[in-house]
Short mmCIF file of C-alpha atoms in Angstrom, two decimals:
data_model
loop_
_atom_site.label_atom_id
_atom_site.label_comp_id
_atom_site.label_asym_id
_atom_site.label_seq_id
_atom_site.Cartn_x
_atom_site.Cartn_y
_atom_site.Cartn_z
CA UNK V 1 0.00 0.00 0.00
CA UNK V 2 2.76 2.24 0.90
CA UNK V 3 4.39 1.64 -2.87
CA UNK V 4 1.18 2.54 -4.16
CA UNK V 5 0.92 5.92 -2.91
CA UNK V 6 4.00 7.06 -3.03
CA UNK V 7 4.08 6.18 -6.54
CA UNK V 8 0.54 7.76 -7.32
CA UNK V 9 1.73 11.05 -5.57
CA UNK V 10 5.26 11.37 -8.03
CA UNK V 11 3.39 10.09 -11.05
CA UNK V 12 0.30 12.50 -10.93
CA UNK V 13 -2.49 9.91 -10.76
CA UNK V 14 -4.24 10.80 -7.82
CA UNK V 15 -7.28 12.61 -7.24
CA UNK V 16 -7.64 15.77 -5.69
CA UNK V 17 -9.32 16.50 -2.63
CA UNK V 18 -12.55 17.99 -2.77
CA UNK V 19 -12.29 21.60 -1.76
CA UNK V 20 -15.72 23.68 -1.25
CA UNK V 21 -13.94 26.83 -3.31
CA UNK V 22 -11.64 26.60 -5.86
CA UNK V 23 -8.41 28.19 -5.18
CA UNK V 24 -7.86 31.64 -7.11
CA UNK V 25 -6.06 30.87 -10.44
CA UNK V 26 -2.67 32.38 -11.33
CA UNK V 27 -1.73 35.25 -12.91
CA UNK V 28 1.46 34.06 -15.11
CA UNK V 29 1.29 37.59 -16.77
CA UNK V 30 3.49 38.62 -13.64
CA UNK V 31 7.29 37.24 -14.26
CA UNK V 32 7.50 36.31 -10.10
CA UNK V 33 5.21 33.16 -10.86
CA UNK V 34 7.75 31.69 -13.19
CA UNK V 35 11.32 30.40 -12.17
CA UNK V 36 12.34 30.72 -15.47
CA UNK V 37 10.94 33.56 -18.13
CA UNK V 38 14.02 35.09 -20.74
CA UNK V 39 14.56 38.79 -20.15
CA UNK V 40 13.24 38.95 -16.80
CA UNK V 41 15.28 39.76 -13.81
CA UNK V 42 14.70 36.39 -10.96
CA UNK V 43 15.37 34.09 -13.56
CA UNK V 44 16.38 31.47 -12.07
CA UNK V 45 18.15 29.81 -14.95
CA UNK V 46 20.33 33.50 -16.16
CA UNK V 47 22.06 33.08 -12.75
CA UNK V 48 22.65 29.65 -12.84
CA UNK V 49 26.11 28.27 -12.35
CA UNK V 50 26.64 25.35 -14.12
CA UNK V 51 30.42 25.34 -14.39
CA UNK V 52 32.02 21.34 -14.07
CA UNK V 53 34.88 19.58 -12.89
CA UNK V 54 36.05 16.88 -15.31
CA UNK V 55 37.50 14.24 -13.38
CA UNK V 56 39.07 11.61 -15.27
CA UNK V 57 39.40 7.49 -14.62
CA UNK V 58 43.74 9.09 -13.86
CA UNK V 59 42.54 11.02 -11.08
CA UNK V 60 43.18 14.52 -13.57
CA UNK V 61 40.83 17.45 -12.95
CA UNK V 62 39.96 19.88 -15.43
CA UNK V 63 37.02 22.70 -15.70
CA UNK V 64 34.44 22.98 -18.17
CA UNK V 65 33.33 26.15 -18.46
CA UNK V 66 29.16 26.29 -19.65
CA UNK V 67 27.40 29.15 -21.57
CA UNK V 68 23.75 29.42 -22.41
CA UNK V 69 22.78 31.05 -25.75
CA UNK V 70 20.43 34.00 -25.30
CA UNK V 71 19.28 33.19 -29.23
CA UNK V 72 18.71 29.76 -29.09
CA UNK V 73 15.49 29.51 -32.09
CA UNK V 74 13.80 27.00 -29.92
CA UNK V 75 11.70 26.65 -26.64
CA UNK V 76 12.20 24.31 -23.38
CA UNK V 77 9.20 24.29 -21.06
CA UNK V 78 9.88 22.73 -17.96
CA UNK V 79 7.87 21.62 -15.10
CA UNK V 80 10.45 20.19 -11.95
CA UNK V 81 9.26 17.30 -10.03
CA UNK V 82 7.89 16.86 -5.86
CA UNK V 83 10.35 18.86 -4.62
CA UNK V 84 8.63 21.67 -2.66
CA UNK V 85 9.65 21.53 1.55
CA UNK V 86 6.77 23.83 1.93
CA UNK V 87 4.59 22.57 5.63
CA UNK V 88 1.24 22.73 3.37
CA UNK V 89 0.40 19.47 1.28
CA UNK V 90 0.17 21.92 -1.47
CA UNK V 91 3.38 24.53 -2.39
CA UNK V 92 2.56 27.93 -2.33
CA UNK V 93 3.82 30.71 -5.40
CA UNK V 94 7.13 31.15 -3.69
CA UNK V 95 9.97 29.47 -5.31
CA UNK V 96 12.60 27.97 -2.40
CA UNK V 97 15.70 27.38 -2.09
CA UNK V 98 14.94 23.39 -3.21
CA UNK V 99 12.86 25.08 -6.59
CA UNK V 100 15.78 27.13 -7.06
CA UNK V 101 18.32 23.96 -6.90
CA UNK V 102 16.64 21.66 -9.29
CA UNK V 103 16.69 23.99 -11.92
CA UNK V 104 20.34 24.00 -11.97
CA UNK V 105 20.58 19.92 -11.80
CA UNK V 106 17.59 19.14 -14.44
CA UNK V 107 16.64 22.13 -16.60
CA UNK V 108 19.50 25.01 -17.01
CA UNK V 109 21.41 23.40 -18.85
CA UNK V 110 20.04 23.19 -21.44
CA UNK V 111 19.97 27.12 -22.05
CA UNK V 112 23.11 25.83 -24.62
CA UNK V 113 19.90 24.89 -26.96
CA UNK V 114 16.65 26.55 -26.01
CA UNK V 115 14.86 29.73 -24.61
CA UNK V 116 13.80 28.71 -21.17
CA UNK V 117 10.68 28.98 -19.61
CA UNK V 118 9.48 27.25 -15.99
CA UNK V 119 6.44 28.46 -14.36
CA UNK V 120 6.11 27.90 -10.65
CA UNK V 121 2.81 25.98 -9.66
CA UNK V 122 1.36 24.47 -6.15
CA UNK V 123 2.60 21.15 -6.56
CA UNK V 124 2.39 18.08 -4.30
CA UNK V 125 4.79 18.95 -1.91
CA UNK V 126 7.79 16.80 -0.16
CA UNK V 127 5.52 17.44 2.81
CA UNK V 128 2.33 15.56 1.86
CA UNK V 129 4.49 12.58 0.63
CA UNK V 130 6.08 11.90 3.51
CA UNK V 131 2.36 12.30 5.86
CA UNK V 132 1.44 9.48 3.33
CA UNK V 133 4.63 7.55 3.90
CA UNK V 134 3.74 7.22 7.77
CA UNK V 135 0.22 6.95 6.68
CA UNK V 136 -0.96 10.11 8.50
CA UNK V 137 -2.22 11.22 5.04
CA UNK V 138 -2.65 15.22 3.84
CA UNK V 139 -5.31 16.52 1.72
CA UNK V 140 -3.70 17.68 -1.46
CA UNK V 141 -5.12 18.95 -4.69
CA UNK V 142 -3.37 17.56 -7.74
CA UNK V 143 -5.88 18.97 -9.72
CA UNK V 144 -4.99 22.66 -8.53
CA UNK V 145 -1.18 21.66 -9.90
CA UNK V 146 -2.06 20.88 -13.35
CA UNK V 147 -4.38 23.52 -13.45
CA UNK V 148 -1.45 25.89 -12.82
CA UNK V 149 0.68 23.86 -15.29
CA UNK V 150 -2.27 24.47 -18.05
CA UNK V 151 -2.27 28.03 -17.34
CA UNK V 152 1.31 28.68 -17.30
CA UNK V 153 1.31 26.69 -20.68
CA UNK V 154 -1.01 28.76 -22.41
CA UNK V 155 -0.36 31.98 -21.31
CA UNK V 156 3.34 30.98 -22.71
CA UNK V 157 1.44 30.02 -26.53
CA UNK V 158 -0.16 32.91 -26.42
CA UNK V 159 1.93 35.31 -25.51
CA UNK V 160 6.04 34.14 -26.22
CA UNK V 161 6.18 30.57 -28.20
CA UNK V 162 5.29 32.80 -32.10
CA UNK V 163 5.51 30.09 -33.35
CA UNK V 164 8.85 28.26 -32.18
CA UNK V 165 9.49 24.83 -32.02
CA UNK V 166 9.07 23.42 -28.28
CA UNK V 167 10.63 20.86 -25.86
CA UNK V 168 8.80 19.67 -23.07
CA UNK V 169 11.02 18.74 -20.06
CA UNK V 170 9.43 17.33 -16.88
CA UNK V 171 10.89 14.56 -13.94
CA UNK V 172 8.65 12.51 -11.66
CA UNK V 173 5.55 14.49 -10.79
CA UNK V 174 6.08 16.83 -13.53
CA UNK V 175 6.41 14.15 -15.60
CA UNK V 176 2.86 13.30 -14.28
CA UNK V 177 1.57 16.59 -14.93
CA UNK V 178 3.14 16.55 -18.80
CA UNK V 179 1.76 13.45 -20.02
CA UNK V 180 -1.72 14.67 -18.78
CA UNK V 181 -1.17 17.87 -20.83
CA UNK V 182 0.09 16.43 -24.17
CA UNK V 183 -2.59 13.88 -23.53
CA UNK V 184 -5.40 16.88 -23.44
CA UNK V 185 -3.67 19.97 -25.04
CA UNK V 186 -1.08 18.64 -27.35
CA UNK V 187 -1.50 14.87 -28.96
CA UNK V 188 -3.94 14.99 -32.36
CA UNK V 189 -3.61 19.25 -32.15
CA UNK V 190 -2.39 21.86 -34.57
CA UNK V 191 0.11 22.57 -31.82
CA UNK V 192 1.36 19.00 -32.01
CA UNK V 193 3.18 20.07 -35.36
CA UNK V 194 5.49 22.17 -33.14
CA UNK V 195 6.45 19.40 -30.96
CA UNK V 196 10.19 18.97 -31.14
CA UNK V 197 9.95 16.37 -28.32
CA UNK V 198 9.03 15.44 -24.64
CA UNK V 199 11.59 14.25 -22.38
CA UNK V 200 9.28 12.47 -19.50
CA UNK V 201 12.22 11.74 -16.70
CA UNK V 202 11.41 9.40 -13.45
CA UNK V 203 8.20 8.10 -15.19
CA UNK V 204 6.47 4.99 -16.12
CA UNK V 205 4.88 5.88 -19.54
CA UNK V 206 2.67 3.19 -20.82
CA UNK V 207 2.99 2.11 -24.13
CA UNK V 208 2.10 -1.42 -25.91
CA UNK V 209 4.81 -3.74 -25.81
CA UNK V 210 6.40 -3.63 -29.09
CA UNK V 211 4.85 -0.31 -30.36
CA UNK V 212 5.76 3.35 -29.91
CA UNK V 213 2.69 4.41 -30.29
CA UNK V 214 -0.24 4.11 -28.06
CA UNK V 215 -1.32 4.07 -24.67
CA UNK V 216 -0.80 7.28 -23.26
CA UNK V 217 -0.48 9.20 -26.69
CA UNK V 218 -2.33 8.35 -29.18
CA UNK V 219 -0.50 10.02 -32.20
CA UNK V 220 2.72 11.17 -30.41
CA UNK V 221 5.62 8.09 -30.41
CA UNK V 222 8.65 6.67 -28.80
CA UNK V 223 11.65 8.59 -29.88
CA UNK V 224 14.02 5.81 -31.68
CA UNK V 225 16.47 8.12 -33.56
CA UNK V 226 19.05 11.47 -32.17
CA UNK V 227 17.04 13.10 -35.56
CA UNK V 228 13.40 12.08 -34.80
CA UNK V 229 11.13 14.75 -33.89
CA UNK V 230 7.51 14.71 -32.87
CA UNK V 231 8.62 11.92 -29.98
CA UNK V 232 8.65 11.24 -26.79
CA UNK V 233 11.90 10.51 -24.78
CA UNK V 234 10.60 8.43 -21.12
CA UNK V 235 12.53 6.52 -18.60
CA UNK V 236 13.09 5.67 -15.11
CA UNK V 237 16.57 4.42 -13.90
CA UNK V 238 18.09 1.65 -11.72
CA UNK V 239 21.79 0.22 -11.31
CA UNK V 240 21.88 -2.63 -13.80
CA UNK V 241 23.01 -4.71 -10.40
CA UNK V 242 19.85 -3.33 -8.50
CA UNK V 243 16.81 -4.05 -10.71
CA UNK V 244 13.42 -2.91 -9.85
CA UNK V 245 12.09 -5.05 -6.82
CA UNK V 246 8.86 -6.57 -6.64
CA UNK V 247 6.47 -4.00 -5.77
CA UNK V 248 8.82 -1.12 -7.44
CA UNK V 249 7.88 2.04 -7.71
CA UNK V 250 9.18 2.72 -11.65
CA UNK V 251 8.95 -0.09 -14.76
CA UNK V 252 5.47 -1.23 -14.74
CA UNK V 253 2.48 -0.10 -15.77
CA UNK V 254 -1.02 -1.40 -15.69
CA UNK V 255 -2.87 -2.89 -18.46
CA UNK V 256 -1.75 -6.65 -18.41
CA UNK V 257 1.13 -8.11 -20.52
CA UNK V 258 0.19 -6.19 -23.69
CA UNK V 259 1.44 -2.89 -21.70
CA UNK V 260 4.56 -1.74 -20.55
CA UNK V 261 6.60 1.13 -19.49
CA UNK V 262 8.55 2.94 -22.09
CA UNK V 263 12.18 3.27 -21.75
CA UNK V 264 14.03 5.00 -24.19
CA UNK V 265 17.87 6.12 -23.42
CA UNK V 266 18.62 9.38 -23.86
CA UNK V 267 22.47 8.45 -25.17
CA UNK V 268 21.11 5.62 -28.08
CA UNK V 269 17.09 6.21 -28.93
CA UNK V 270 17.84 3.55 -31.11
CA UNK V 271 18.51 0.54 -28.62
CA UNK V 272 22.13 -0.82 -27.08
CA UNK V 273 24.02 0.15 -24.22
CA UNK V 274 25.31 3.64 -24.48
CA UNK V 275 28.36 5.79 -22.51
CA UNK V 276 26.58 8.24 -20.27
CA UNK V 277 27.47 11.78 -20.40
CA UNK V 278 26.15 12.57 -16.47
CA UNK V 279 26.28 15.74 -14.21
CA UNK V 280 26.76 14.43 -10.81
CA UNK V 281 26.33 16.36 -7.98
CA UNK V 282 30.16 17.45 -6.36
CA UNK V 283 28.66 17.86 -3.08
CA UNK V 284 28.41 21.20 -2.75
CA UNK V 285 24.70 21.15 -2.97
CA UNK V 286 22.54 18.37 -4.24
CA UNK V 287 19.01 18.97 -5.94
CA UNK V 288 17.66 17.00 -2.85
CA UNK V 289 18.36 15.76 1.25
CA UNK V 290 17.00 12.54 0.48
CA UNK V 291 20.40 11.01 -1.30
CA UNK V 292 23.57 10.97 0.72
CA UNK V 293 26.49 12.95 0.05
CA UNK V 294 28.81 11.83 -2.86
CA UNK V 295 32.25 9.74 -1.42
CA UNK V 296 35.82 11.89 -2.11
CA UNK V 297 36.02 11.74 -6.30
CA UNK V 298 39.52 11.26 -6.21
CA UNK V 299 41.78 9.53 -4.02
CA UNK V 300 44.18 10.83 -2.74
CA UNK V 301 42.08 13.95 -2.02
CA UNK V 302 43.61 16.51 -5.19
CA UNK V 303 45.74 19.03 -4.06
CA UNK V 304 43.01 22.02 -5.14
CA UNK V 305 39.93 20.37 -3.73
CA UNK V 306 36.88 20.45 -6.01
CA UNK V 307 34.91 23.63 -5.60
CA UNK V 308 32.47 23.40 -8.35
CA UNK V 309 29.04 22.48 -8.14
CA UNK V 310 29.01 19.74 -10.89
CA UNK V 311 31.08 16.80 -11.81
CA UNK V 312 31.37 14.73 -15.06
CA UNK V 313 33.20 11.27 -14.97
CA UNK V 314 33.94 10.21 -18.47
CA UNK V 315 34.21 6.53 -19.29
CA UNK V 316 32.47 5.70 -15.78
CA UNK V 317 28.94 5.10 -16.73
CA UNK V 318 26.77 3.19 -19.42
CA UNK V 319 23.50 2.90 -19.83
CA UNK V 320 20.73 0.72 -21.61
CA UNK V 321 17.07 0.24 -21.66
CA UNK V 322 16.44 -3.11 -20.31
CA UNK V 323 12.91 -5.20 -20.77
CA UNK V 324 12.98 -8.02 -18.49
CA UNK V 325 11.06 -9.84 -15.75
CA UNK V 326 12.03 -6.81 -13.51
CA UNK V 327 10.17 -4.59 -15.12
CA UNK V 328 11.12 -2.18 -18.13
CA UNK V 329 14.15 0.37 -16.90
CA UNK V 330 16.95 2.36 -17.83
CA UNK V 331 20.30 0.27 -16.61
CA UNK V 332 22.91 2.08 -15.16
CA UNK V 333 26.39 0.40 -14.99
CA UNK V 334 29.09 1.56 -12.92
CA UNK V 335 32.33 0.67 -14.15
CA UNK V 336 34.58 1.53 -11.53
CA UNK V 337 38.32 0.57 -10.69
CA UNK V 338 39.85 -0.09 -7.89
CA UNK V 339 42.92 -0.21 -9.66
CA UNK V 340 43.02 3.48 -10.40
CA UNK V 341 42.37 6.80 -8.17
CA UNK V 342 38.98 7.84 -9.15
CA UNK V 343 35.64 6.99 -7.35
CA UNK V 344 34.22 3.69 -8.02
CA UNK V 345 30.63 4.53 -7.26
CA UNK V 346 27.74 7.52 -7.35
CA UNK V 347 25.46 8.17 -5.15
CA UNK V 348 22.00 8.64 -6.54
CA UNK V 349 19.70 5.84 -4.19
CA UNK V 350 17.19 6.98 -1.90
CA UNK V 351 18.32 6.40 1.84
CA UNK V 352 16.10 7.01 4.88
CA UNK V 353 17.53 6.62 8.22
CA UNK V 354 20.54 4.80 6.79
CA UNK V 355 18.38 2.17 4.63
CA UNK V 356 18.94 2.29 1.37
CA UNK V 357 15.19 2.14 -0.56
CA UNK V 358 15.24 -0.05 -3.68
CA UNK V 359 12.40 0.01 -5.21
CA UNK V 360 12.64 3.34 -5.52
CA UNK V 361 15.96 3.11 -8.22
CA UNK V 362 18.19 5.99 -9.17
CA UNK V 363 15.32 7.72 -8.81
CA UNK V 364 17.31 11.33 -7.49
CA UNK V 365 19.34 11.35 -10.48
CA UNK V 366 17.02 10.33 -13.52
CA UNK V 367 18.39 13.70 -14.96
CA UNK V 368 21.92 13.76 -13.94
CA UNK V 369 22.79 10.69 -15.28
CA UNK V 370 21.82 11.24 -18.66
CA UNK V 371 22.05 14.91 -18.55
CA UNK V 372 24.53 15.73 -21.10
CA UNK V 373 22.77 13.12 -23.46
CA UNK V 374 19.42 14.89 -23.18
CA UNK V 375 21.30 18.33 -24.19
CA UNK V 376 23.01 16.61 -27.05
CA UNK V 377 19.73 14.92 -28.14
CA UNK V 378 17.62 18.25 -28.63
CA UNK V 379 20.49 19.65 -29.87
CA UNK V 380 20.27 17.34 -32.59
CA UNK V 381 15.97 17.35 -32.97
CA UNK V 382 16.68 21.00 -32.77
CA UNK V 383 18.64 20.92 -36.15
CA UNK V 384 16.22 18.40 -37.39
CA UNK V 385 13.28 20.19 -36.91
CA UNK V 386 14.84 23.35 -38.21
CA UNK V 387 16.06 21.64 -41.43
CA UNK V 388 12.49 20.65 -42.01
CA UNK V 389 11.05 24.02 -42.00
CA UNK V 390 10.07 24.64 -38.41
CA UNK V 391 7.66 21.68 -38.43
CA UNK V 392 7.85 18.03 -37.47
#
């Protein structure tokens, strides 16, 4: 039972409570109820620091400097996942310190590639889940969240997309909240044609086994090329060692055997196990307090300790979608060696009071681990989509 709601309150499958007066709607005329909006001071993604230290499997550092482009020619339109610390089972219209923090691990990067926009909306918060966890359950309106999501989305057609080619970026509950609005606003619409792609992170997206089509979209498929456009790009990840338990929250969907949970990885749409270009957390600020704190990356300790807020560790990590009796999942492999001075491991699980949580995967890092593959992907759709005329 406990599975079951925790994974109905990331997914965005439960129902709202019923309130007798509907919250006001926003306003997202007014730039403070977005965390990202171009050209407007508060943006949380101009500021954003996203410089990396390269550490390599020698134990060599080196920095890699990032710069967004302010004319990138398309959109990204993100919507962050339960992250919100906020003591209400519903967030307020104040961006934290946690809102603030998971824009720099899952969406600014890629400002290299698109204009970015991020509206801030009364999620599910971090509070309600855990009420529900120790079963002293919060009443929460999801409804009121993808309400706000809706608005935010059209006032941003109407009034800054012109046109423009669009990404849609979400993880876990915004994931949830996505697929329900390219289910209702986007799949078998004019706007569809304007769909560069949908990256739904930390998901279980049903789709018949053996199509891409289907199931949750009706017109809009799996992404199985780094040129395809019009597609959808979903996963969840677990260590290739760690497969999704019985009972796991990510992998499965309903629907019998004909139905499964799409995985497609980021690094090779096409199938096959894949290098990994991740941004790991260095330690000096995680998106989250839920995963513990990474071990030393190099040992000995370097002489210049590591002061950046990102990592990248070439050569360490593969991944590949995996369809078994587990469940359908994005395998991470960790190919560490004791032989030489870098780390052999990432952290990434979900730990509570010391106890490491399987069935909830890699859950944390769904977007770090594949992060520089999702920038290089819509990089490439971008150029695709351009090439065709602006249309998929």
């Amino acid at each position: 039972m406990r599975s079951t709601i925790l994974l109905l309150l990331l997914t965005g499958l439960t129902c709202a409570a019923v309130f007798a007066e509907a919250p006001p709607r926003n306003d997202y005329s007014k730039p403070e109820t977005w965390l990202c909006l171009p050209g407007h001071s508060g943006d949380a993604c101009a500021t954003a620091d996203l410089t990396t230290t390269i550490v390599t499997a020698q134990g060599k550092l080196r920095i890699e400097k990032w710069k967004g482009n302010p004319d990138a020619p398309i959109d990204c339109f993100y919507v962050y996942p339960t992250i919100s610390n906020d003591p209400t089972a519903n967030s307020d219209m104040e961006a934290g310190p946690e809102e603030r923090s998971v824009i720099l691990h899952q969406f600014a990067r890629f400002g290299s590639q698109c204009k970015l926009y991020a509206p801030i909306y009364r999620q599910v918060t971090l509070t309600a889940l855990r009420a529900n966890m120790v079963r002293k359950p919060m009443a929460a309106d999801r409804v009121l969240a993808y309400h706000d999501v809706v608005d935010a989305w059209n006032y941003y057609l109407e009034h800054y997309n012109q046109g423009r080619g669009f990404v849609l970026i979400g993880h876990s509950q915004g994931s949830g909240v996505l697929t329900q609005l390219i289910k209702h606003e986007i799949d078998g619409k004019p706007v569809e044609a304007h769909l560069i792609s949908a990256l739904l992170m930390g998901t279980s997206l049903p789709v018949p086994r053996g199509k891409d089509v289907g199931g949750a979209f009706q017109h809009i498929p799996l992404c199985r090329s780094m040129t395809q456009t019009g597609c959808v790009v979903a996963y969840a990840s677990f260590r290739a060692n760690e497969p999704p338990p019985k009972g796991a929250l990510f992998g499965h969907v309903a629907g019998g055997p004909d139905m499964m949970a799409a995985c497609v990885n980021p690094a090779a749409p096409g199938g096959g196990s894949a290098p990994l270009h991740a941004y790991l957390a260095s330690g000096k600020g995680g998106a989250t307090t839920l995963a513990p704190e990474p071990k030393p990356w190099v040992t000995p300790p370097p002489k210049h300790p590591i002061d950046t807020r990102f990592v990248s560790v070439p050569g360490l990590l593969t991944g590949e979608c995996v369809d078994d009796a587990h469940g359908s999942y994005l395998a991470i492999t960790v190919h560490g060696d004791p032989s030489d001075p870098r780390v052999d491991d990432i952290a990434g699980d979900v730990v509570a009071n010391g106890v490491k949580l399987p069935a909830w995967g890699l859950h944390l890092i769904d977007a770090n681990v594949v992060m520089g593959d999702l920038v290089a992907l819509v990089g490439h759709q971008s150029k695709a989509y351009l090439a065709a005329g602006g249309t998929k």
